[in-house]
Coordinates of C-alpha atoms in Angstrom, one line a residue:
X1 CA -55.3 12.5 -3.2
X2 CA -54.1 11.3 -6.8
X3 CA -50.7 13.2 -6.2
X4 CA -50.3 11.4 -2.6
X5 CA -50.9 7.9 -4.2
X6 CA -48.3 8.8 -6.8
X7 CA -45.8 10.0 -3.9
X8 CA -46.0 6.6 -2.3
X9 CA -46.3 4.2 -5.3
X10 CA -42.7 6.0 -6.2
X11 CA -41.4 5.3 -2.7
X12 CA -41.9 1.8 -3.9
X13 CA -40.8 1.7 -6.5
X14 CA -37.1 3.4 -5.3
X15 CA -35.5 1.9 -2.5
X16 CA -32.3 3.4 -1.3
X17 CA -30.1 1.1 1.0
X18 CA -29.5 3.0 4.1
X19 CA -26.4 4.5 5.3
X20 CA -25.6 4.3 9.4
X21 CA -25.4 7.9 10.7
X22 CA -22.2 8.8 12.1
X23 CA -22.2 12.3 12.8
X24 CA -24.0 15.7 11.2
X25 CA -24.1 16.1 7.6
X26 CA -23.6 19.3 6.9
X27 CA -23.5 19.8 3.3
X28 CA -26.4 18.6 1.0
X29 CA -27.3 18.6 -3.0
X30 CA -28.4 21.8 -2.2
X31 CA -25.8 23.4 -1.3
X32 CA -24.2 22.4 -4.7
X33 CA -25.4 25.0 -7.2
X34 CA -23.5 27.6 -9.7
X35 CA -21.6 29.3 -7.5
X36 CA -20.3 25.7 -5.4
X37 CA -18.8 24.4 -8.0
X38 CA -17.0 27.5 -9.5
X39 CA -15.9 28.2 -5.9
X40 CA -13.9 24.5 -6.0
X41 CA -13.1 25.4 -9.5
X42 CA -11.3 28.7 -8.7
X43 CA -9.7 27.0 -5.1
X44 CA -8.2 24.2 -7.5
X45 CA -6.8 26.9 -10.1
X46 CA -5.7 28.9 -8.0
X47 CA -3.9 25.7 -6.0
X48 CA -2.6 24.5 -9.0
X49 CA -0.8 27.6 -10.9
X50 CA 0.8 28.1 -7.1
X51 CA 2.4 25.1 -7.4
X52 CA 6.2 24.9 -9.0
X53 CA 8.2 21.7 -8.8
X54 CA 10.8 21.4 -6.0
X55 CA 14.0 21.0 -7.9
X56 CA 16.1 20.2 -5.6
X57 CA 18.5 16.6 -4.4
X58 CA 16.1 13.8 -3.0
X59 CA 17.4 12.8 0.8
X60 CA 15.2 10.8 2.0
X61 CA 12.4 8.3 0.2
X62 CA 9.0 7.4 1.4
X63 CA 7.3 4.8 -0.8
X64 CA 4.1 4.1 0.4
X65 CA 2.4 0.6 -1.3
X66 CA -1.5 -0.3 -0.9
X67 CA -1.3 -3.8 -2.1
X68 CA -4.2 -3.9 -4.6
X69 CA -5.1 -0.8 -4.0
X70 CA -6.3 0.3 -7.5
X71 CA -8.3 3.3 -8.4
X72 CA -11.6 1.2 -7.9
X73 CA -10.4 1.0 -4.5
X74 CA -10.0 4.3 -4.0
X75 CA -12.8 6.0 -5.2
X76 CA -15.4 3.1 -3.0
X77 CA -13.2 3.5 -0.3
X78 CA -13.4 7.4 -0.6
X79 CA -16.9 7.2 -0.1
X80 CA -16.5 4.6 2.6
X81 CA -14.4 6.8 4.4
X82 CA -16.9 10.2 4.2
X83 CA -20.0 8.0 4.9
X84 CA -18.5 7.2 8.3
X85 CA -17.8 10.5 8.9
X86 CA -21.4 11.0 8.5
X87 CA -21.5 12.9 4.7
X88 CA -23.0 12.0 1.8
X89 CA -19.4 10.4 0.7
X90 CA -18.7 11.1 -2.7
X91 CA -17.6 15.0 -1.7
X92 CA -15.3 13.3 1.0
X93 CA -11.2 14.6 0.6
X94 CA -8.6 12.2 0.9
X95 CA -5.3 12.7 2.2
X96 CA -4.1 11.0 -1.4
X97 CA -6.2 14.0 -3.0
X98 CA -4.1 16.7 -1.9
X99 CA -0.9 14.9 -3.3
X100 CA 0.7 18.0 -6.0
X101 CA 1.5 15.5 -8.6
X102 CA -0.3 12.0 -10.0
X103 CA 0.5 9.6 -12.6
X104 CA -0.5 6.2 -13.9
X105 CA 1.7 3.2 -13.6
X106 CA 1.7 0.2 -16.3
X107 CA 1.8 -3.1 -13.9
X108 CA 2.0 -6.4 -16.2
X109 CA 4.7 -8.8 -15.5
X110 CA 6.9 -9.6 -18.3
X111 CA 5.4 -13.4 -18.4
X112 CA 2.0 -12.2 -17.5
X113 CA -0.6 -9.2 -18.4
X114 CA -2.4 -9.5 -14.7
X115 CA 0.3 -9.3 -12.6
X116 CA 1.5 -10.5 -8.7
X117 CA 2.8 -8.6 -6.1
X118 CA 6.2 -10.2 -5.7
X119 CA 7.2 -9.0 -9.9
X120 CA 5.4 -5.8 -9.3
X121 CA 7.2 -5.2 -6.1
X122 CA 10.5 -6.1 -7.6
X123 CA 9.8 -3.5 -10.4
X124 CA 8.9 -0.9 -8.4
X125 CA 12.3 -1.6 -6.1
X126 CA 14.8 -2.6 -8.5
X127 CA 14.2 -0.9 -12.0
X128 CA 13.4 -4.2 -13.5
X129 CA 10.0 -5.9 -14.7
X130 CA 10.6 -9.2 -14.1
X131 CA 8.2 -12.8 -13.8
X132 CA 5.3 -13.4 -11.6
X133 CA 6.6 -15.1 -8.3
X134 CA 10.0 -13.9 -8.6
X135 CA 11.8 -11.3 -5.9
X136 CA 15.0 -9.4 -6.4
X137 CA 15.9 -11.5 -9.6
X138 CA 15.7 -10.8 -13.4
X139 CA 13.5 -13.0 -16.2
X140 CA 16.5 -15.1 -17.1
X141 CA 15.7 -17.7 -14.6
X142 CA 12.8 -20.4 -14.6
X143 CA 10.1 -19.8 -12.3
X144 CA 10.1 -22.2 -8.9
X145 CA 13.8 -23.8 -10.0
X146 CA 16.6 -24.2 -7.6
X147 CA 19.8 -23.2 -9.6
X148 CA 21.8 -20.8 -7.0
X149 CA 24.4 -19.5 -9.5
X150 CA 22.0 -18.6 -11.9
X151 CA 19.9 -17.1 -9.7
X152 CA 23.4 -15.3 -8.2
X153 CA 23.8 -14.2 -12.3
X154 CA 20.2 -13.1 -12.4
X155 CA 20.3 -10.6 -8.7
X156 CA 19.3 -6.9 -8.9
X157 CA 20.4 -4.4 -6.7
X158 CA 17.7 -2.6 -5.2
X159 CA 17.2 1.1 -3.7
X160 CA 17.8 -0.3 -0.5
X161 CA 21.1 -1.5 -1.2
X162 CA 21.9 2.0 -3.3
X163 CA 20.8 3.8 -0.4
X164 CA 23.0 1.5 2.2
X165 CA 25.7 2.2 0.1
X166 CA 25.3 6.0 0.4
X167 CA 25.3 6.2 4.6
X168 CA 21.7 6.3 4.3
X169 CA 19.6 4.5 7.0
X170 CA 16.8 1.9 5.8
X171 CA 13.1 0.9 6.6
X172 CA 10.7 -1.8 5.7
X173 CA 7.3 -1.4 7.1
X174 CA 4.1 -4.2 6.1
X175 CA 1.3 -5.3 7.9
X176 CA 1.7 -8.9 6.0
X177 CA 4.4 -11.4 7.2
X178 CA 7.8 -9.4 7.1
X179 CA 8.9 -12.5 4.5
X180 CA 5.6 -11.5 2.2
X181 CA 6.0 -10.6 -1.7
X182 CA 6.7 -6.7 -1.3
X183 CA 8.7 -6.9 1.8
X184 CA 10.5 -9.3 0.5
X185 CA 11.2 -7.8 -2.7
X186 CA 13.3 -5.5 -0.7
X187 CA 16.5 -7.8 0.4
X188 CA 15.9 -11.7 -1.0
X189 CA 16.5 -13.2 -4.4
X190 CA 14.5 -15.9 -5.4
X191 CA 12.8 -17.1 -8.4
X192 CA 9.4 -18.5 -5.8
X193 CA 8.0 -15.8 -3.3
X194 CA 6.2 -19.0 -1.3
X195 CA 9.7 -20.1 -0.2
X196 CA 8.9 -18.2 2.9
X197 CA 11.1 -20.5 5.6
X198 CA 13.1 -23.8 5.6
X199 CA 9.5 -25.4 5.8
X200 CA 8.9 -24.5 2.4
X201 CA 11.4 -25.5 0.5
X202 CA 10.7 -29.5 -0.9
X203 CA 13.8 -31.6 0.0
X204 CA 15.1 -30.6 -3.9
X205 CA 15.3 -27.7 -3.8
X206 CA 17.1 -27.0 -0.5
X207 CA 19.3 -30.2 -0.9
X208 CA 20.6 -28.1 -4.0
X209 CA 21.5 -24.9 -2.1
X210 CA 18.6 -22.4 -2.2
X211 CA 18.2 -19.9 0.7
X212 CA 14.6 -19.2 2.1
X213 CA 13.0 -15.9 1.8
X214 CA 13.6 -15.5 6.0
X215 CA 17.0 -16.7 6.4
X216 CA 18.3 -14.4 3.6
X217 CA 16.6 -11.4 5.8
X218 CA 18.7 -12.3 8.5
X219 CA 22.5 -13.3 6.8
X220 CA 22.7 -11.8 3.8
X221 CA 22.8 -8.1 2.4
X222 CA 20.7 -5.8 2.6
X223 CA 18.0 -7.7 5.2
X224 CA 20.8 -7.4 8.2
X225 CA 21.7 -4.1 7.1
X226 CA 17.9 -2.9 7.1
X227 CA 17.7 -0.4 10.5
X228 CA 13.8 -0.9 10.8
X229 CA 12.0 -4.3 10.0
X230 CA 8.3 -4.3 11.1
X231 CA 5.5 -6.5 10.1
X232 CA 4.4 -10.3 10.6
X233 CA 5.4 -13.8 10.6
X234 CA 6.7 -14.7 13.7
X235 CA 6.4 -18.7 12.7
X236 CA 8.7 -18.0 9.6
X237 CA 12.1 -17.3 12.1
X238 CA 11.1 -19.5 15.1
X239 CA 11.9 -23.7 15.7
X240 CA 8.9 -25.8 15.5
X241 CA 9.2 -25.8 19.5
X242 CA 8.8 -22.5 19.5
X243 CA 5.8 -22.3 18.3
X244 CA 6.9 -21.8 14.7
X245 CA 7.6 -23.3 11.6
X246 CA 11.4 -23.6 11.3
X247 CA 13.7 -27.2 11.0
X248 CA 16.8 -25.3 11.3
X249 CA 17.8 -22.6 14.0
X250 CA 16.0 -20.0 15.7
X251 CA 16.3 -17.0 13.6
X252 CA 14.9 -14.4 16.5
X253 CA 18.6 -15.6 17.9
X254 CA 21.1 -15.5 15.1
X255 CA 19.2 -11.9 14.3
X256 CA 19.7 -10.8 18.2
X257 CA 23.4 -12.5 18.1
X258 CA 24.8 -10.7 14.4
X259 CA 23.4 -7.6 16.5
X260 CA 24.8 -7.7 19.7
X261 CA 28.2 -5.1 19.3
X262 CA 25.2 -2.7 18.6
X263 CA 22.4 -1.1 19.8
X264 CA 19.1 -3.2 19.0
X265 CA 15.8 -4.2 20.2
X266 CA 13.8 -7.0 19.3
X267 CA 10.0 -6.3 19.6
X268 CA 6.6 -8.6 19.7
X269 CA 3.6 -6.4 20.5
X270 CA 2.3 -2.9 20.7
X271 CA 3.3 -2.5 23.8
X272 CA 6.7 -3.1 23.3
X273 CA 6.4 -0.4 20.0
X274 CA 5.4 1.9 22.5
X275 CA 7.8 1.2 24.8
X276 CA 10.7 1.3 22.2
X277 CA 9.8 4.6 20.2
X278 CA 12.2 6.9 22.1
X279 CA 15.4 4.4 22.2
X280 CA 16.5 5.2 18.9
X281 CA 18.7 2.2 18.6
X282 CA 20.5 1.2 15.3
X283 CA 18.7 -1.9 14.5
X284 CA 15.3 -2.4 15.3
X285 CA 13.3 -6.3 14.4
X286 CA 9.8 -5.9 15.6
X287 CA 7.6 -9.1 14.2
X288 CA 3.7 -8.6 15.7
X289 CA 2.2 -12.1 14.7
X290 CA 3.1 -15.4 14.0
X291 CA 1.4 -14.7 10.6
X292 CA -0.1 -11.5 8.7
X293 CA -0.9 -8.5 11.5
X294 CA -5.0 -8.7 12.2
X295 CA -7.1 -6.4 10.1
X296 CA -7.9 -2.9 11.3
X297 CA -11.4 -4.0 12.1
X298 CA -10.5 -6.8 13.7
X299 CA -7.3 -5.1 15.7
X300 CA -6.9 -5.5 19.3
X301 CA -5.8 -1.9 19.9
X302 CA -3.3 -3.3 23.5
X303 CA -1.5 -6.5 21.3
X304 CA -1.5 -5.1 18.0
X305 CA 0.0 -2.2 16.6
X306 CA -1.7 -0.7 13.7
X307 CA -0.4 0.6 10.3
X308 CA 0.5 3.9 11.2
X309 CA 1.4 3.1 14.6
X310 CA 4.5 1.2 12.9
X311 CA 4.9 3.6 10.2
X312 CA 4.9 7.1 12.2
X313 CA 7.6 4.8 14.7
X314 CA 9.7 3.8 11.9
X315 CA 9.7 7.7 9.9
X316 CA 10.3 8.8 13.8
X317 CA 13.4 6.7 14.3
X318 CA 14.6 7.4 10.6
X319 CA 14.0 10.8 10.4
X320 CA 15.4 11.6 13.8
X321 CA 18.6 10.2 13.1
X322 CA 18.6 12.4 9.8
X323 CA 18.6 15.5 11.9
X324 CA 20.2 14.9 14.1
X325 CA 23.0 14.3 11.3
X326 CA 23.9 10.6 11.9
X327 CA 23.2 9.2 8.6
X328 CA 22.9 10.9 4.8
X329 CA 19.1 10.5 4.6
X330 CA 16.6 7.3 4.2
X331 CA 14.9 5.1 2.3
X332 CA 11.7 3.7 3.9
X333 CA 9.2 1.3 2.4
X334 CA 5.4 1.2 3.7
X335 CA 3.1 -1.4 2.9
X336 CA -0.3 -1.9 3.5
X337 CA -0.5 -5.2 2.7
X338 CA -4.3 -6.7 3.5
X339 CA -6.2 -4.0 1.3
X340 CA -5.0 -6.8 -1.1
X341 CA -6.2 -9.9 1.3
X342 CA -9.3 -8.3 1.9
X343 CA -10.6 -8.0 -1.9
X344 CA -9.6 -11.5 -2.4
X345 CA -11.5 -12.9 -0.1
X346 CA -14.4 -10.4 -1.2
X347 CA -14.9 -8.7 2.8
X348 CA -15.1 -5.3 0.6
X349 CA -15.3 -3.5 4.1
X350 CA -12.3 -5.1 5.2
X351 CA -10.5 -3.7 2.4
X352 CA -12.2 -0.3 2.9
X353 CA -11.3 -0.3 6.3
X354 CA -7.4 -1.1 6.0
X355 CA -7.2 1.8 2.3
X356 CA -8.7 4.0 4.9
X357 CA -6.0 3.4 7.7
X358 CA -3.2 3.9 4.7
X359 CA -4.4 7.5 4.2
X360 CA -4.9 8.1 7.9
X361 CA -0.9 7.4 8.0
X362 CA -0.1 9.2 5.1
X363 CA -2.2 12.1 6.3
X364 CA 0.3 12.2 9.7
X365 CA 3.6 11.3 7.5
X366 CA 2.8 14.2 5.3
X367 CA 2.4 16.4 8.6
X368 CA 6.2 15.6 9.5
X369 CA 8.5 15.4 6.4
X370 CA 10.1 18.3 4.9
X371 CA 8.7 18.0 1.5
X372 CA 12.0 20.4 0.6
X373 CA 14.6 16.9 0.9
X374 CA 12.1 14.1 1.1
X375 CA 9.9 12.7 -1.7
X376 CA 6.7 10.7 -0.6
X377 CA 5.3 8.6 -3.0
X378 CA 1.9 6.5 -2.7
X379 CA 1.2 3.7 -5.0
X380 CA -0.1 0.1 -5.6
X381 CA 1.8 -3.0 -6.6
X382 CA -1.4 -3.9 -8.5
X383 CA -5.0 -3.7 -8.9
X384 CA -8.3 -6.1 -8.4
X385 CA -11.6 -7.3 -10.0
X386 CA -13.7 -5.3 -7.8
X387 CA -16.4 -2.5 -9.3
X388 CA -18.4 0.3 -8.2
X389 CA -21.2 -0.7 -10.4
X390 CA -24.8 0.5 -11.1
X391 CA -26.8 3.6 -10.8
X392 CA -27.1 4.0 -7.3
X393 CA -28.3 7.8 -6.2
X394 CA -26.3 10.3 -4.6
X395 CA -25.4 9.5 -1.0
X396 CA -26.3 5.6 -0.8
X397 CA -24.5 3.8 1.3
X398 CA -21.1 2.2 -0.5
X399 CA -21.9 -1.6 0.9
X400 CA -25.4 -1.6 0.3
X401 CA -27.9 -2.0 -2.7
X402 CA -29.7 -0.2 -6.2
X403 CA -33.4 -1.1 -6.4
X404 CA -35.5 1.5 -8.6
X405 CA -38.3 0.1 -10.5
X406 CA -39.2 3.2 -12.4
X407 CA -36.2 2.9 -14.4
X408 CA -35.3 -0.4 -14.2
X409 CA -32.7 -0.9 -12.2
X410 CA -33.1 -4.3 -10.8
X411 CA -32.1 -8.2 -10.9
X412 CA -35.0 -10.1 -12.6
X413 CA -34.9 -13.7 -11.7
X414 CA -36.2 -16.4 -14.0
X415 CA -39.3 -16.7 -11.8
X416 CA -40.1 -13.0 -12.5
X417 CA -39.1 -11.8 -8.6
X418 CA -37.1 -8.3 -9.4
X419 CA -34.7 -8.4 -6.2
X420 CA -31.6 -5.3 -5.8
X421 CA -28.2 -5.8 -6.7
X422 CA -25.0 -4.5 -5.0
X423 CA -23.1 -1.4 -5.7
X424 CA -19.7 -3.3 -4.8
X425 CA -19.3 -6.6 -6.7
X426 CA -16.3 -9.1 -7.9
X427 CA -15.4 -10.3 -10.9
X428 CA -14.4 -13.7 -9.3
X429 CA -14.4 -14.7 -5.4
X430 CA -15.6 -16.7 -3.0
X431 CA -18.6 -14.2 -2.6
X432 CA -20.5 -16.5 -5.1
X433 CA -21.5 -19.4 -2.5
X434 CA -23.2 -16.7 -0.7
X435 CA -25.0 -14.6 -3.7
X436 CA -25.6 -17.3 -5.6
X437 CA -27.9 -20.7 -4.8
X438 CA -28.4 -23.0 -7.1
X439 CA -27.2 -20.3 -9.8
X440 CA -30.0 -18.2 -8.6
X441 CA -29.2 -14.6 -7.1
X442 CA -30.2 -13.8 -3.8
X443 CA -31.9 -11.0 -2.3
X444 CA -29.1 -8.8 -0.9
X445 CA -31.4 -7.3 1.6
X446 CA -31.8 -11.1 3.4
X447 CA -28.0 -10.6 3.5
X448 CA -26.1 -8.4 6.5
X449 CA -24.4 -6.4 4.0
X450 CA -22.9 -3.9 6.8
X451 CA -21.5 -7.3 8.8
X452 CA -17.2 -6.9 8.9
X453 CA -17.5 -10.7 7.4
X454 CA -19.9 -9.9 4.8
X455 CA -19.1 -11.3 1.7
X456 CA -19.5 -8.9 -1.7
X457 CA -21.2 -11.1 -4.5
X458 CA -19.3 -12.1 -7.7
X459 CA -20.3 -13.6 -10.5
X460 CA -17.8 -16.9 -10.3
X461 CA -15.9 -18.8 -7.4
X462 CA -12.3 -17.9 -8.9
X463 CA -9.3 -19.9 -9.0
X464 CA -9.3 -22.3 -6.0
X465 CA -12.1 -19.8 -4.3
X466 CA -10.2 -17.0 -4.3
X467 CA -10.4 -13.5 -6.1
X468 CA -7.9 -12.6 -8.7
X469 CA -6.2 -9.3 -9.0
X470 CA -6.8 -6.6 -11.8
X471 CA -4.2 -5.4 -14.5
X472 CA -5.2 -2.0 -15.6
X473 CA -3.2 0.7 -14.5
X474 CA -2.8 2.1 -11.1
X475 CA -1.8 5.8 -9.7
X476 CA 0.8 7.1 -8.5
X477 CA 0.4 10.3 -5.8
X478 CA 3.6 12.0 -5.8
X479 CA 5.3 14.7 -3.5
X480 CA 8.7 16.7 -2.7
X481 CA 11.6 17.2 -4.5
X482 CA 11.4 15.9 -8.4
X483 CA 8.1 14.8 -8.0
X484 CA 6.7 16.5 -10.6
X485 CA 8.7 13.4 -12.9
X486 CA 5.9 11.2 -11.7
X487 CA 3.3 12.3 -14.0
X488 CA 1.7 10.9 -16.8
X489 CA 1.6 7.3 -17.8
X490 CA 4.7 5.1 -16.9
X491 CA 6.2 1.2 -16.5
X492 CA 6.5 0.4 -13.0
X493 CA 10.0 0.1 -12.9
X494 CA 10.5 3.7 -13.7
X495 CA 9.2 4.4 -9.8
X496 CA 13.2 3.3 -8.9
X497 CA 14.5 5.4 -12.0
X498 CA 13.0 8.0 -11.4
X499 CA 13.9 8.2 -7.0
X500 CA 17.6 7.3 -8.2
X501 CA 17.5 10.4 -10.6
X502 CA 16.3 12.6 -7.7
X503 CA 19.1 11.4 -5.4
X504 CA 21.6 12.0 -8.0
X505 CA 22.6 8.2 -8.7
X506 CA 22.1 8.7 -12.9
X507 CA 25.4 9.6 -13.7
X508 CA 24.3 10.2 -17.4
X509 CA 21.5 12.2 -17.3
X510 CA 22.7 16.1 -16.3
X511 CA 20.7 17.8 -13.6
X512 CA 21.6 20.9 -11.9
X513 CA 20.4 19.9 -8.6
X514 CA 23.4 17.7 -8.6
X515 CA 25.9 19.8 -8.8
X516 CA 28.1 21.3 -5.8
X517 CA 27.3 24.9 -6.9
X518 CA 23.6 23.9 -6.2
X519 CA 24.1 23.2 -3.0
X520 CA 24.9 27.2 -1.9
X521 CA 21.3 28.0 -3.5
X522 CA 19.9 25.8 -1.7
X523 CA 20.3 27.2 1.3
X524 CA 18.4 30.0 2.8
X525 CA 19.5 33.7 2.4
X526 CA 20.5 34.1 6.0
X527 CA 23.1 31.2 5.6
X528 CA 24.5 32.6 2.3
X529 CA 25.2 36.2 3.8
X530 CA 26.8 34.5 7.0
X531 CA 28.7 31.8 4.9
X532 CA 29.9 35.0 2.6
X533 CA 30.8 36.8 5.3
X534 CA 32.5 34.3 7.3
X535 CA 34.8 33.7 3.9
X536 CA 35.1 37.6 3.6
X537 CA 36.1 38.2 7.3

């Protein structure tokens, strides 16, 4: 009878927030003895000393960006994504995981040590650090001025223009507004990423010739060279009577007009994705919302197409017109771009829910390239003040709570009330009106933690209620041909240094890949003897 009382006064004093079951689980702690882990040991050995890097010439280029998607997003959303396969979590495998080669990336801007998406995404494109806010320009400009010809003296030529230049095909891929920081970093110049459409600029600063973020897209190089544009912001291209934002001209029909000697589609919904996949047309625009695409949760699966529905058309169309032989290769940009929106408005889930629909996509991207001519590289821009904090046992659910009384791991309020806290939390949000009342915590389990709108605590409001991102390093998952360079601790603009190297564009660093005598042992036995005895004959 003692040992039952003790039994149950432990069950309370150890609460364990509960996970929903979604399928069988069928491994368990006890399946993880001696011989489990020197099993995984010996498969990751012998995994490892089979791997050699692929030295050959980069093609094509995937870059694949999870805006804020730093390694405390990962590892949460790892376990976010085996709980809902109905595991314990921690043991689940990502597509990311499987990547040969990793490295860490160094993100500041050079006026700032937290960094924003628009420098970051310029680094990562260009080969240049440059100031928060700015897109496709160097530091030698003041931040939110209108000066065109210094802004002209201050433009960097990006991979997508390199790649143009080369008779390679392009793609730009985001679930954001198509005129958002990272998309944008890939064709406009422009020392203030908010200067989105006409509507944005003040009457100064377009009265003394700055170009918009969306009209640059459309009329200057490289935007109307790009083959594939998909993503939001409808509002940013259309006439106020039109249901968008514009003062000027109708964007939809200058694009449509610049386009018309050529084949081209212009697309508006899933439907018309589907519809358009097998048309393989030279130029395709396809702009899903009038604002940022939904997210996944909140999807509806007949209007709008999700992230790898865009990205799988986009590597489809590229890649199809690579072998079939009609252009030199590619250069496609992905971007997840609400893993970012979701941590700064605290919905944790939301954020777990898009990170998991970027490795569903990189799963099926990795399952079509040739990892012999194209190199696939997943990253973030930046990171954010989230944390997978606590003690919380093995197996409890990711959005839930830690309450053990035994050893002390609780929240004691000042009226001596020991209440749970949360293994996800923020630095700085707006989760703080709902944790917090009266500067008193509340009891997470009053809360609908599981809810796609709930709220993860943090400990301040945050500038203008809204979380800030995180400046420690992120990684870099790396594979094909040179991507063994993309190991060990770098500055984000090496990412575009290190691609142009691979594609032979570094005239002054020797590599043997590059040279025409490389190209013969490249090529399979079979084609040597019949290209040897075609020259013999």
């Amino acid at each position: 009878m003692a040992l039952l009382r003790a039994i149950l006064a432990l069950a309370v004093l150890t609460e364990v927030s509960p996970v929903p079951t979604r399928g069988i689980n069928k491994h368990s702690q006890s399946d993880e003895d001696i011989n489990y882990w020197a099993k995984l040991a010996k498969e990751d050995i012998l995994d490892k000393i089979s791997q050699s890097p692929i030295n050959k010439k980069v093609k094509n280029v995937i870059i694949v960006i999870g805006d804020g998607m730093g390694i405390n997003t990962i590892t949460p959303g790892r376990v976010y994504k085996g709980q809902r396969n109905g595991k314990m979590g921690e043991e689940e495998t990502l597509a990311l995981d499987k990547f040969p080669y990793t490295g860490l990336i160094k993100t500041y801007n050079t006026d700032h040590q937290v960094p924003d998406s628009a420098g970051t995404a310029t680094a990562i494109l260009t080969g240049t650090k440059t100031k928060m806010g700015f897109l496709g320009i160097d530091n030698s400009v003041e931040s939110k001025t209108c000066d065109p010809q210094k802004i002209e003296a201050a433009k960097l030529e990006n991979i997508f223009s390199k790649a143009i230049r080369n008779k390679k095909e392009t793609g730009i891929v985001t679930t954001t507004r198509i005129t958002h920081a990272t998309p944008g970093a890939g064709y406009a110049a422009t020392p203030n990423r908010d200067w989105e459409s006409d509507n944005d600029l003040s009457e100064e600063v377009a009265s003394a010739g700055c170009v918009e973020i969306a009209k640059q897209m459309v009329y200057n190089s490289p935007g109307k060279d790009i083959n594939v544009l998909f993503g939001g912001g409808l509002s940013k291209f259309l006439k106020t009577n039109d249901g968008g934002v514009r003062k000027d001209e109708d964007l939809i029909s200058t694009w449509k007009s610049f386009k018309s000697n050529v084949s081209s589609e212009f697309l508006s919904s899933r439907r018309d994705l589907e519809g358009w996949k097998n048309k393989n047309t030279k130029y395709v625009l396809g702009l899903f919302g009038d604002s940022h695409l939904p997210y996944q949760v909140e999807r509806d699966p007949e209007r709008d197409p999700s992230f790898s529905d865009m990205s799988l058309a986009a590597l489809d169309r590229l890649q199809g017109a690579y072998d079939r032989g009609e252009s030199e290769g590619f250069v496609l940009l992905l971007e997840s771009g609400r893993i970012d929106q979701g941590h700064h408005e605290n919905y944790a889930k939301k954020a777990f829910e898009e990170f998991i629909e970027l490795d569903r996509a990189v799963k099926h991207i990795m399952e079509k390239v040739n990892l012999e001519d194209t190199l696939v590289l997943v990253t973030a821009d930046h990171s954010h003040a989230v944390t997978m904090n606590g003690y919380p046992k093995r197996g409890n659910n990711i959005l839930g709570y830690i309450y053990e009384e035994g050893v002390g791991n609780y929240v004691t309020l000042p009226n001596g009330k020991k209440i749970p806290y949360s293994t996800i939390s923020y630095a700085n949000g707006p989760g703080y009106e709902d944790h917090f009342v009266n500067g008193t915590m509340v009891d997470i389990r009053n809360l609908d933690y599981e809810s796609d709108n709930y709220k993860s605590p943090s400990m301040w409001m945050g500038p203008e209620k809204y979380e800030t991102h995180g400046g420690e390093d992120v990684a870099i998952f790396a594979a094909g041909p040179q991507s063994h360079l993309f190991t060990g601790v770098h500055e984000q603009s090496f990412i575009t240094h290190g691609i142009l190297y691979g594609m032979c564009q570094i005239k002054d660093i020797p590599a043997s890949f590059c040279s025409s005598s490389s190209k013969l042992t490249s090529l399979s036995p079979l084609m040597v003897f019949c290209i040897i005895y075609a020259l013999l004959k």
